[in-house]
Short mmCIF file of C-alpha atoms and ligand atoms in Angstrom, two decimals:
data_model
loop_
_atom_site.label_atom_id
_atom_site.label_comp_id
_atom_site.label_asym_id
_atom_site.label_seq_id
_atom_site.Cartn_x
_atom_site.Cartn_y
_atom_site.Cartn_z
CA MET A 26 0.03 -0.33 0.08
CA PRO A 27 1.49 3.32 -1.12
CA ILE A 28 2.22 6.21 1.42
CA ILE A 29 -0.11 9.06 0.68
CA MET A 30 1.44 12.46 2.59
CA LYS A 31 -0.61 15.33 2.33
CA THR A 32 1.06 19.30 1.85
CA ASP A 33 -0.72 22.54 1.17
CA MET A 34 1.81 22.86 -1.38
CA GLY A 35 4.28 20.56 -2.81
CA ILE A 36 7.13 21.72 -4.74
CA ILE A 37 9.58 20.14 -7.13
CA GLY A 38 13.11 21.61 -7.07
CA GLY A 39 15.22 22.37 -4.32
CA GLY A 40 17.11 25.56 -6.43
CA PRO A 41 16.79 29.06 -6.10
CA GLY A 42 13.15 29.10 -7.03
CA GLY A 43 11.98 26.05 -5.07
CA TYR A 44 13.38 26.49 -1.69
CA VAL A 45 13.14 30.15 -1.75
CA CYS A 46 9.60 29.67 -2.70
CA ALA A 47 8.96 27.32 0.18
CA ILE A 48 10.66 29.23 2.78
CA ARG A 49 8.27 32.59 1.98
CA ALA A 50 5.34 30.06 1.76
CA ALA A 51 5.84 28.62 5.08
CA GLN A 52 6.11 32.05 6.37
CA LEU A 53 2.91 33.26 5.36
CA GLY A 54 1.54 29.61 7.13
CA LEU A 55 1.42 27.04 4.41
CA LYS A 56 2.37 23.54 5.32
CA VAL A 57 5.49 23.07 2.36
CA THR A 58 6.95 20.09 1.04
CA VAL A 59 9.74 20.17 -1.52
CA ILE A 60 10.81 17.23 -3.57
CA GLU A 61 14.25 17.00 -4.47
CA GLU A 62 16.31 14.46 -6.51
CA LYS A 63 19.55 15.51 -6.12
CA THR A 64 21.25 18.11 -4.27
CA LEU A 65 19.38 21.33 -2.85
CA GLY A 66 20.45 24.36 -4.17
CA GLY A 67 20.10 23.36 -7.50
CA THR A 68 22.19 24.36 -10.79
CA CYS A 69 23.16 27.43 -8.88
CA LEU A 70 24.81 26.58 -5.73
CA ASN A 71 26.09 23.19 -6.73
CA VAL A 72 27.01 23.69 -10.75
CA GLY A 73 26.35 27.18 -11.32
CA CYS A 74 26.83 30.56 -10.05
CA ILE A 75 28.40 29.44 -6.26
CA PRO A 76 31.42 27.28 -7.72
CA THR A 77 31.86 29.68 -10.84
CA LYS A 78 32.38 32.91 -8.57
CA ALA A 79 34.45 30.55 -5.93
CA LEU A 80 36.90 29.89 -8.77
CA PHE A 81 36.43 33.24 -10.14
CA SER A 82 37.71 34.69 -6.99
CA ALA A 83 40.14 32.20 -6.66
CA THR A 84 41.92 32.69 -10.00
CA LYS A 85 41.79 36.30 -9.63
CA LEU A 86 44.00 35.94 -7.03
CA LEU A 87 46.40 34.24 -9.59
CA SER A 88 46.24 37.15 -11.90
CA GLN A 89 46.84 39.75 -9.31
CA THR A 90 50.30 37.92 -8.04
CA ALA A 91 51.34 37.52 -11.87
CA GLU A 92 50.63 41.85 -12.51
CA ALA A 93 52.21 42.55 -8.86
CA LYS A 94 55.84 42.77 -9.91
CA GLN A 95 54.17 45.80 -12.10
CA ILE A 96 54.35 48.07 -8.81
CA GLY A 97 57.20 46.32 -6.86
CA LEU A 98 55.88 43.55 -5.53
CA THR A 99 57.41 39.91 -6.92
CA TYR A 100 56.22 36.65 -5.79
CA ALA A 101 57.69 33.34 -7.30
CA PRO A 102 55.28 31.75 -9.59
CA PRO A 103 52.05 30.70 -7.82
CA ALA A 104 51.86 26.74 -8.31
CA ILE A 105 48.49 25.35 -8.66
CA ASP A 106 47.03 22.61 -6.75
CA LEU A 107 43.92 21.80 -8.76
CA GLY A 108 42.85 19.25 -6.25
CA LYS A 109 43.07 21.72 -3.26
CA LEU A 110 41.29 24.55 -5.46
CA ALA A 111 38.44 21.84 -6.19
CA ALA A 112 37.71 20.80 -2.35
CA TRP A 113 37.61 24.07 -1.18
CA LYS A 114 35.16 25.27 -4.34
CA GLY A 115 33.13 21.86 -2.81
CA GLN A 116 33.14 23.24 0.61
CA VAL A 117 31.85 26.53 -0.06
CA VAL A 118 28.74 24.25 -1.92
CA ALA A 119 28.63 22.30 1.23
CA THR A 120 28.34 25.44 3.38
CA LEU A 121 25.52 27.08 1.13
CA VAL A 122 23.93 23.96 0.81
CA GLY A 123 23.82 22.91 4.50
CA GLY A 124 22.44 26.43 5.11
CA ILE A 125 19.76 26.27 2.94
CA GLU A 126 18.87 22.61 4.39
CA THR A 127 18.88 24.22 7.74
CA LEU A 128 16.50 27.22 6.78
CA LEU A 129 14.03 24.69 5.73
CA GLU A 130 14.14 23.16 8.78
CA LYS A 131 13.86 25.79 10.64
CA ASN A 132 11.10 26.98 8.91
CA GLY A 133 9.42 23.87 9.09
CA VAL A 134 9.36 22.98 5.44
CA ASP A 135 9.54 18.87 4.70
CA VAL A 136 12.02 17.98 2.38
CA ILE A 137 11.90 14.58 0.44
CA HIS A 138 14.56 13.72 -1.33
CA ALA A 139 13.42 11.58 -4.88
CA ARG A 140 12.35 12.30 -7.98
CA GLY A 141 8.60 13.51 -8.57
CA THR A 142 6.55 13.54 -11.27
CA LEU A 143 2.72 14.26 -11.42
CA ALA A 144 0.62 12.12 -11.16
CA SER A 145 -2.75 13.60 -11.55
CA GLU A 146 -4.39 16.76 -10.43
CA GLY A 147 -3.15 17.49 -6.75
CA HIS A 148 -0.58 14.39 -6.46
CA ILE A 149 3.00 14.21 -7.01
CA ALA A 150 4.03 10.46 -7.79
CA LEU A 151 7.44 10.09 -5.85
CA SER A 152 10.48 7.87 -7.15
CA ASP A 153 10.35 6.15 -3.15
CA GLY A 154 7.14 4.56 -4.54
CA SER A 155 5.25 6.80 -1.99
CA SER A 156 2.53 9.77 -3.04
CA LEU A 157 2.06 13.45 -2.03
CA GLU A 158 -1.24 14.92 -2.53
CA ALA A 159 -0.65 18.90 -2.30
CA GLU A 160 -3.18 21.42 -2.72
CA HIS A 161 -1.05 23.38 -5.08
CA ILE A 162 2.40 22.57 -7.08
CA VAL A 163 5.18 24.54 -7.73
CA LEU A 164 7.13 23.33 -10.73
CA ALA A 165 10.52 24.65 -10.28
CA THR A 166 12.97 22.16 -12.16
CA GLY A 167 15.33 23.95 -13.28
CA SER A 168 17.39 23.89 -16.61
CA ASP A 169 20.07 21.44 -18.32
CA PRO A 170 22.94 22.63 -20.70
CA VAL A 171 22.09 21.88 -24.22
CA GLN A 172 23.83 19.50 -26.18
CA ILE A 173 24.53 19.74 -29.60
CA PRO A 174 24.77 16.31 -31.64
CA PRO A 175 28.54 16.61 -33.06
CA PHE A 176 29.40 17.44 -29.56
CA PRO A 177 28.65 14.86 -27.15
CA PHE A 178 28.97 15.02 -23.55
CA ASP A 179 29.77 11.77 -22.93
CA HIS A 180 32.74 11.75 -24.85
CA PRO A 181 35.91 12.46 -22.48
CA SER A 182 37.30 15.09 -24.66
CA ILE A 183 34.13 16.92 -24.76
CA TRP A 184 33.29 19.02 -21.60
CA SER A 185 29.51 20.76 -20.46
CA SER A 186 29.43 23.34 -18.03
CA ASP A 187 29.18 21.06 -15.08
CA ASP A 188 32.14 18.84 -16.29
CA ALA A 189 34.90 22.11 -16.36
CA LEU A 190 33.82 23.36 -13.02
CA GLU A 191 34.66 19.84 -11.61
CA LEU A 192 37.95 21.16 -12.42
CA PRO A 193 39.31 17.72 -13.55
CA GLU A 194 42.16 19.29 -15.23
CA VAL A 195 43.85 22.65 -17.12
CA PRO A 196 43.92 21.90 -20.79
CA GLU A 197 46.89 23.75 -22.25
CA ARG A 198 44.12 24.45 -25.27
CA LEU A 199 40.91 24.85 -24.60
CA ALA A 200 37.77 26.03 -27.14
CA ILE A 201 34.95 27.28 -25.84
CA ILE A 202 31.61 26.96 -28.11
CA GLY A 203 29.27 29.87 -27.19
CA GLY A 204 30.33 33.19 -26.34
CA GLY A 205 27.43 33.83 -24.53
CA VAL A 206 27.66 34.09 -20.55
CA ILE A 207 28.89 30.62 -19.51
CA GLY A 208 31.62 30.40 -22.67
CA LEU A 209 32.81 34.09 -21.52
CA GLU A 210 32.68 32.93 -17.70
CA LEU A 211 34.37 29.68 -17.75
CA ALA A 212 37.28 31.43 -20.59
CA THR A 213 38.15 33.76 -17.84
CA ILE A 214 38.52 31.41 -15.12
CA TYR A 215 40.53 28.48 -17.69
CA ASN A 216 42.75 31.42 -19.22
CA ARG A 217 43.44 32.73 -15.62
CA LEU A 218 44.26 28.94 -14.81
CA GLY A 219 46.44 29.25 -17.45
CA SER A 220 44.67 27.23 -20.32
CA HIS A 221 44.82 28.84 -23.94
CA VAL A 222 41.41 29.70 -24.41
CA ILE A 223 39.73 29.94 -28.60
CA VAL A 224 35.82 30.73 -27.65
CA VAL A 225 33.94 30.01 -30.98
CA GLU A 226 30.86 32.02 -31.32
CA LEU A 227 27.79 31.32 -34.21
CA LEU A 228 26.37 34.91 -34.13
CA PRO A 229 28.47 38.38 -35.18
CA GLU A 230 28.46 39.33 -31.10
CA ILE A 231 29.41 37.74 -27.90
CA LEU A 232 27.06 38.12 -25.27
CA SER A 233 24.24 38.37 -28.15
CA THR A 234 21.35 37.29 -25.37
CA VAL A 235 22.39 40.20 -23.19
CA ASP A 236 21.05 43.21 -23.64
CA LEU A 237 24.48 45.32 -23.54
CA ASP A 238 25.62 48.63 -25.85
CA ARG A 239 28.42 47.80 -28.71
CA ARG A 240 30.61 50.23 -25.98
CA THR A 241 30.65 47.78 -23.85
CA ILE A 242 31.00 44.98 -25.85
CA SER A 243 34.10 46.16 -27.71
CA THR A 244 35.58 47.23 -24.33
CA LEU A 245 34.71 43.63 -23.27
CA LYS A 246 36.73 42.23 -25.88
CA ARG A 247 39.55 44.32 -26.37
CA ALA A 248 40.08 43.19 -22.44
CA LEU A 249 39.65 39.47 -23.85
CA THR A 250 42.16 39.98 -26.25
CA LYS A 251 44.44 41.47 -23.92
CA ASN A 252 44.31 38.38 -21.88
CA GLY A 253 45.31 36.30 -24.46
CA ILE A 254 41.96 34.94 -25.56
CA ASP A 255 40.80 34.27 -28.61
CA VAL A 256 37.46 35.48 -29.59
CA LEU A 257 36.21 33.79 -33.12
CA THR A 258 32.79 35.80 -34.46
CA ASN A 259 30.66 34.43 -37.13
CA THR A 260 31.56 30.96 -36.75
CA ALA A 261 30.13 28.08 -36.23
CA ALA A 262 31.82 25.32 -35.05
CA GLU A 263 30.55 21.79 -36.96
CA SER A 264 32.56 18.57 -35.94
CA PHE A 265 35.69 17.79 -33.89
CA GLU A 266 38.21 14.80 -34.30
CA GLN A 267 40.31 13.41 -31.92
CA ASN A 268 43.96 11.84 -32.98
CA GLU A 269 47.35 11.94 -31.32
CA THR A 270 48.15 15.50 -31.18
CA GLY A 271 44.95 16.38 -29.45
CA VAL A 272 41.07 17.14 -30.88
CA LEU A 273 41.26 18.77 -34.11
CA LEU A 274 37.91 21.18 -34.07
CA ARG A 275 36.42 22.14 -37.19
CA THR A 276 34.19 25.19 -37.51
CA GLN A 277 31.96 25.34 -41.04
CA ASP A 278 34.34 28.03 -42.71
CA GLY A 279 36.53 25.30 -42.81
CA GLU A 280 39.12 26.36 -40.44
CA GLU A 281 40.73 23.58 -37.90
CA HIS A 282 41.88 24.15 -34.21
CA VAL A 283 44.13 21.81 -32.50
CA VAL A 284 43.00 21.71 -28.76
CA ASP A 285 42.94 19.45 -25.93
CA ARG A 286 39.51 19.63 -24.65
CA ILE A 287 35.94 21.31 -25.92
CA LEU A 288 33.80 23.00 -23.68
CA VAL A 289 30.30 23.77 -25.09
CA ALA A 290 28.31 26.48 -23.99
CA VAL A 291 25.35 26.51 -26.39
CA GLY A 292 22.56 27.54 -23.89
CA ARG A 293 20.50 26.06 -21.18
CA ARG A 294 17.06 24.16 -21.71
CA PRO A 295 14.46 23.56 -19.17
CA ARG A 296 13.93 20.28 -17.58
CA THR A 297 10.67 19.83 -18.09
CA ARG A 298 10.35 16.49 -19.77
CA ASP A 299 9.28 13.25 -18.28
CA LEU A 300 7.59 14.81 -15.25
CA GLY A 301 3.88 13.77 -16.30
CA LEU A 302 3.06 17.41 -17.22
CA GLU A 303 0.99 16.20 -20.46
CA SER A 304 -1.54 14.12 -18.34
CA CYS A 305 -2.00 17.02 -16.01
CA GLY A 306 -2.52 19.40 -18.69
CA VAL A 307 0.58 21.44 -18.12
CA GLU A 308 1.17 22.90 -21.67
CA LEU A 309 4.73 23.26 -22.98
CA ASP A 310 5.53 26.28 -25.64
CA GLU A 311 7.52 24.91 -28.84
CA ARG A 312 10.99 25.61 -26.75
CA GLY A 313 9.85 23.11 -23.74
CA PHE A 314 9.32 25.96 -21.45
CA VAL A 315 6.00 25.78 -19.50
CA ARG A 316 3.27 27.57 -20.68
CA VAL A 317 2.60 30.24 -17.64
CA ASP A 318 0.19 33.66 -17.50
CA ASP A 319 1.26 36.68 -15.64
CA LYS A 320 0.33 35.02 -12.28
CA LEU A 321 3.09 32.00 -13.32
CA GLN A 322 -0.09 29.60 -13.05
CA THR A 323 0.26 26.96 -15.93
CA THR A 324 -2.38 25.66 -18.07
CA ALA A 325 -3.57 23.37 -15.16
CA PRO A 326 -5.55 24.51 -11.91
CA ASN A 327 -3.05 24.82 -9.23
CA ILE A 328 -0.24 24.10 -10.71
CA TYR A 329 2.49 27.07 -11.01
CA ALA A 330 5.71 26.99 -12.64
CA ILE A 331 8.88 28.68 -12.18
CA GLY A 332 12.41 29.94 -12.75
CA ASP A 333 14.45 28.70 -15.56
CA ALA A 334 11.21 26.26 -16.25
CA VAL A 335 9.05 28.96 -17.48
CA PRO A 336 10.43 31.92 -20.20
CA GLY A 337 12.43 34.67 -19.37
CA PRO A 338 15.42 35.16 -17.96
CA MET A 339 17.59 32.09 -16.67
CA LEU A 340 18.82 33.66 -13.73
CA ALA A 341 19.05 32.59 -9.82
CA HIS A 342 17.63 35.95 -8.58
CA LYS A 343 14.84 36.28 -11.00
CA ALA A 344 13.90 32.32 -10.08
CA SER A 345 13.71 33.41 -6.38
CA MET A 346 11.80 36.67 -7.34
CA ASP A 347 9.21 34.02 -8.82
CA GLY A 348 9.38 31.96 -6.00
CA VAL A 349 8.42 34.62 -3.77
CA ARG A 350 5.78 35.92 -5.82
CA VAL A 351 4.01 32.54 -6.39
CA ALA A 352 3.75 32.06 -2.73
CA GLU A 353 2.68 35.41 -1.98
CA THR A 354 0.24 35.32 -4.66
CA LEU A 355 -1.08 31.91 -3.28
CA ALA A 356 -1.28 33.53 0.45
CA GLY A 357 -3.52 36.36 -1.04
CA GLN A 358 -0.55 38.52 -1.07
CA PRO A 359 -0.04 39.61 -5.15
CA HIS A 360 3.21 40.55 -5.78
CA VAL A 361 4.14 42.29 -8.99
CA LEU A 362 7.36 41.80 -10.81
CA ASN A 363 8.71 43.67 -13.78
CA TYR A 364 11.17 41.85 -15.47
CA ASP A 365 12.53 44.89 -17.60
CA LEU A 366 14.14 45.63 -14.17
CA ILE A 367 15.90 42.43 -13.26
CA PRO A 368 20.07 43.11 -12.97
CA GLN A 369 22.54 40.82 -14.43
CA ALA A 370 25.88 40.55 -13.63
CA ILE A 371 28.43 38.84 -16.07
CA PHE A 372 31.60 37.38 -14.48
CA THR A 373 34.30 38.71 -17.02
CA ASP A 374 37.35 40.66 -16.50
CA PRO A 375 35.90 43.07 -16.47
CA GLU A 376 32.88 42.32 -14.54
CA ILE A 377 29.53 43.79 -16.29
CA ALA A 378 26.61 44.53 -14.97
CA SER A 379 23.45 46.14 -16.14
CA VAL A 380 20.00 46.89 -15.31
CA GLY A 381 16.75 48.42 -17.44
CA LEU A 382 17.49 49.43 -20.80
CA SER A 383 20.48 49.71 -22.89
CA GLU A 384 21.04 52.95 -24.22
CA SER A 385 20.44 51.54 -27.76
CA ARG A 386 17.23 49.84 -26.76
CA ALA A 387 16.07 53.19 -25.24
CA LYS A 388 16.34 55.11 -28.33
CA ALA A 389 14.83 52.49 -30.36
CA SER A 390 11.86 52.91 -28.01
CA GLY A 391 11.54 56.32 -29.13
CA SER A 392 12.38 58.25 -26.08
CA GLU A 393 14.34 61.28 -26.15
CA ILE A 394 17.38 60.41 -23.72
CA LEU A 395 20.17 61.60 -21.75
CA VAL A 396 23.08 59.31 -21.15
CA GLY A 397 26.46 60.08 -18.81
CA ARG A 398 29.32 58.15 -18.73
CA PHE A 399 32.55 58.14 -16.29
CA PRO A 400 35.64 56.37 -16.63
CA PHE A 401 37.03 54.13 -13.80
CA ALA A 402 40.34 55.12 -14.78
CA ALA A 403 39.12 58.75 -13.39
CA LEU A 404 38.54 57.19 -10.04
CA GLY A 405 40.96 57.31 -7.38
CA LYS A 406 40.13 54.16 -5.66
CA ALA A 407 40.06 51.96 -9.27
CA LEU A 408 43.49 53.41 -10.07
CA GLY A 409 45.08 52.68 -6.75
CA MET A 410 43.13 48.90 -7.12
CA ARG A 411 45.08 48.97 -10.35
CA GLU A 412 41.37 48.71 -12.11
CA ALA A 413 41.55 51.61 -14.60
CA ASP A 414 39.61 49.48 -17.51
CA GLY A 415 35.47 50.48 -18.07
CA PHE A 416 32.99 52.47 -17.62
CA PHE A 417 29.95 53.75 -16.07
CA GLN A 418 26.99 54.57 -17.95
CA VAL A 419 23.82 55.94 -17.10
CA VAL A 420 20.73 56.33 -19.38
CA ALA A 421 17.81 58.45 -18.13
CA ASN A 422 14.51 60.53 -19.92
CA ALA A 423 15.52 63.59 -21.24
CA ASP A 424 12.19 65.14 -20.03
CA ASP A 425 11.61 64.12 -16.38
CA HIS A 426 15.42 63.02 -16.37
CA ARG A 427 13.99 59.31 -14.62
CA ILE A 428 16.71 56.87 -15.15
CA LEU A 429 15.61 54.02 -17.37
CA GLY A 430 19.05 52.17 -17.62
CA VAL A 431 22.63 52.04 -16.11
CA GLN A 432 25.49 49.38 -17.50
CA ILE A 433 28.58 49.21 -15.73
CA ILE A 434 31.41 47.56 -17.07
CA GLY A 435 34.57 47.27 -14.77
CA ALA A 436 35.69 45.85 -11.35
CA GLU A 437 33.21 45.09 -8.78
CA ALA A 438 30.35 45.59 -11.21
CA SER A 439 28.35 43.49 -9.99
CA ASP A 440 28.26 44.63 -6.71
CA LEU A 441 27.98 48.33 -8.16
CA ILE A 442 24.64 47.60 -9.75
CA SER A 443 22.52 47.38 -7.15
CA GLU A 444 22.50 51.48 -6.57
CA ALA A 445 21.51 51.34 -9.62
CA ALA A 446 18.42 48.65 -9.73
CA ILE A 447 17.26 50.67 -6.77
CA ALA A 448 17.06 54.33 -8.68
CA VAL A 449 15.97 52.46 -11.76
CA GLN A 450 13.24 50.19 -9.71
CA SER A 451 12.19 53.20 -7.71
CA GLY A 452 11.95 55.57 -10.85
CA LEU A 453 14.70 57.92 -9.67
CA THR A 454 16.32 61.26 -11.13
CA LEU A 455 19.75 61.54 -12.08
CA GLU A 456 19.47 64.30 -9.65
CA ALA A 457 18.38 61.83 -7.41
CA ILE A 458 22.03 60.05 -7.20
CA ALA A 459 23.98 63.08 -8.54
CA GLU A 460 23.06 64.50 -4.98
CA THR A 461 23.58 61.85 -2.49
CA ILE A 462 27.01 61.77 -1.18
CA HIS A 463 28.66 59.12 -1.89
CA PRO A 464 31.87 58.73 0.34
CA HIS A 465 35.42 59.43 -1.60
CA PRO A 466 37.26 57.19 -2.59
CA THR A 467 35.08 54.43 -3.37
CA LEU A 468 33.87 52.81 -6.36
CA PRO A 469 30.55 53.71 -6.51
CA GLU A 470 31.38 57.68 -6.91
CA GLY A 471 31.27 56.18 -10.47
CA LEU A 472 27.46 56.10 -10.79
CA LYS A 473 27.57 59.82 -9.38
CA GLU A 474 29.88 61.07 -12.04
CA ALA A 475 28.01 59.13 -15.07
CA ALA A 476 24.45 60.95 -13.62
CA GLU A 477 26.55 64.32 -13.05
CA ASN A 478 28.09 63.76 -16.89
CA ALA A 479 24.38 63.04 -17.76
CA LEU A 480 23.19 66.75 -16.83
CA GLY A 481 26.46 68.05 -17.71
CA ARG A 482 28.10 68.93 -14.67
CA ALA A 483 30.41 65.92 -13.71
CA ILE A 484 33.44 67.11 -11.89
CA HIS A 485 36.37 64.69 -12.36
CA THR A 486 35.81 64.33 -16.47
CA VAL A 487 34.71 66.70 -19.33
CA ASN A 488 31.18 67.15 -19.87
CA ARG A 489 29.73 67.05 -23.82
P1 NAI B 506 23.59 32.03 -23.99
O1 NAI B 506 22.49 31.86 -24.66
O2 NAI B 506 24.06 32.93 -23.36
O3 NAI B 506 24.76 31.82 -25.28
C1 NAI B 506 25.36 30.65 -25.77
C2 NAI B 506 26.05 30.97 -27.47
O4 NAI B 506 26.19 29.85 -28.05
C3 NAI B 506 24.98 31.91 -27.89
O5 NAI B 506 25.56 33.25 -28.30
C4 NAI B 506 25.14 31.09 -29.40
O6 NAI B 506 24.83 31.71 -30.32
C5 NAI B 506 26.18 30.29 -29.02
N1 NAI B 506 26.01 28.70 -30.16
C6 NAI B 506 25.28 28.05 -30.08
N2 NAI B 506 25.31 26.86 -30.99
C7 NAI B 506 26.44 27.38 -31.34
C8 NAI B 506 27.53 26.67 -32.06
N3 NAI B 506 26.96 25.31 -32.85
N4 NAI B 506 28.92 27.65 -32.62
C9 NAI B 506 29.33 29.15 -31.99
N5 NAI B 506 28.24 29.02 -31.13
C10 NAI B 506 27.09 28.44 -30.96
O7 NAI B 506 24.08 30.46 -23.29
P2 NAI B 506 25.00 30.21 -22.03
O8 NAI B 506 26.05 31.17 -22.06
O9 NAI B 506 25.02 28.39 -22.14
O10 NAI B 506 23.80 30.49 -20.89
C11 NAI B 506 22.63 30.03 -20.53
C12 NAI B 506 21.75 30.26 -19.58
O11 NAI B 506 22.50 30.84 -18.32
C13 NAI B 506 21.51 31.96 -20.22
O12 NAI B 506 20.57 32.35 -20.04
C14 NAI B 506 22.50 32.59 -19.17
O13 NAI B 506 21.89 34.46 -19.18
C15 NAI B 506 22.73 32.17 -17.80
N6 NAI B 506 23.56 32.43 -17.19
C16 NAI B 506 23.75 33.37 -16.53
C17 NAI B 506 25.06 34.07 -15.89
C18 NAI B 506 25.04 35.27 -15.24
O14 NAI B 506 24.35 35.66 -15.41
N7 NAI B 506 25.85 35.71 -14.80
C19 NAI B 506 26.14 32.73 -15.38
C20 NAI B 506 25.50 31.67 -15.97
C21 NAI B 506 24.51 31.69 -16.74
#
């Protein structure tokens, strides 16, 4: 006789969408059960944001020590203990996963480690043979790396991003297929570890899925080249052949590149197959994403979907906000989220972060705009950090000076963007930033000066 458990909300998937939804729903008084087949924390904690950022910071140290001789500090060339580095990264992940377990427990959320599939309306079948009866079901199943047939992930020379983050080795020559966010973040890490990296991008431009201005992209491309990363655009990776000299990567233009490993980072696709969705009337779109309405409700009653499983940016913080929205909506506190205002941070060298409209999108919308910029090279703090590359850019409405978007390329851009996110989300004006006293010497002064520059009154740059 199968065991049947009952809950108010059954969440399939314990990543940043699912676990955040669970905690918020529990805070609002619902009895919640999370079903997770692997490890809590999902892609972000286990094979995404967190391990990438741990390796980003560790390898930044490597590049800093290599450059330190320019300022009179000399070290012996650092030796890399890959096993120790991977173990440390694993500890960072384990600490955070443990934190989530504790948070769920303290909030009274039940966690079932099993695979869950929809059995019928209001029922989730579990791989341990039991079943869960839930008044509301939330699908938070996330996404997987896309595999392209000529480059199967089960071949030892072909890596997915999951494989690359395991740090199995530092290949002398690494080809990365896909000049998107994941491709360029891993290019940065492996370049700093010592690989000669070549990025092969199908489209005419890198990072083309992100709303970034040409000036930002060209600043990044210059830095990639300076760091020794080769970027080939308008180039489709076609096939490969393993021989005794290495791996021969062939591109559609007939070129051949000899490398040691190939990393495929050509996008992610929603994990929505084999979940029993069809049997419950949950429809998918043509790309496999769950169709949802503006409350994230699927085409089936009482079933919601969030995060990478639904159309929209595949970002952990967006998934978490989706989770909060569903929890609050079900508790009678509808929550509105403007998806145009989700900030994004890209961990390349230099970092890129953005929120709201780019200059080109703002222009295309037909609005009269003001644009202000300020270079990192004019910030005392940045020069003292030897981080002179990059700039701040603020775009605002010309009539009421409301800030529409901010792009930052430069050191710590990922941390600097949050002040801009508040400004854009709250409809603040250029004056609000320009007239707020920012401590000196700090990097956020760059945002203040960019706002002043848009108003024609920056102090530390020439206002044109
Ligand atoms: P992506 O869509 O950003 O980039 C994939 C790139 O691969 C595209 O530029 C595409 O044109 C190219 N491509 C496809 N087939 C190709 C071929 N045969 N040869 C050469 N190039 C080819 O996807 P990515 O980088 O895998 O990231 C997946 C998702 O995860 C994205 O939505 C991304 O925003 C998100 N993500 C965001 C992060 C962040 O914000 N820091 C970090 C990691 C992932």
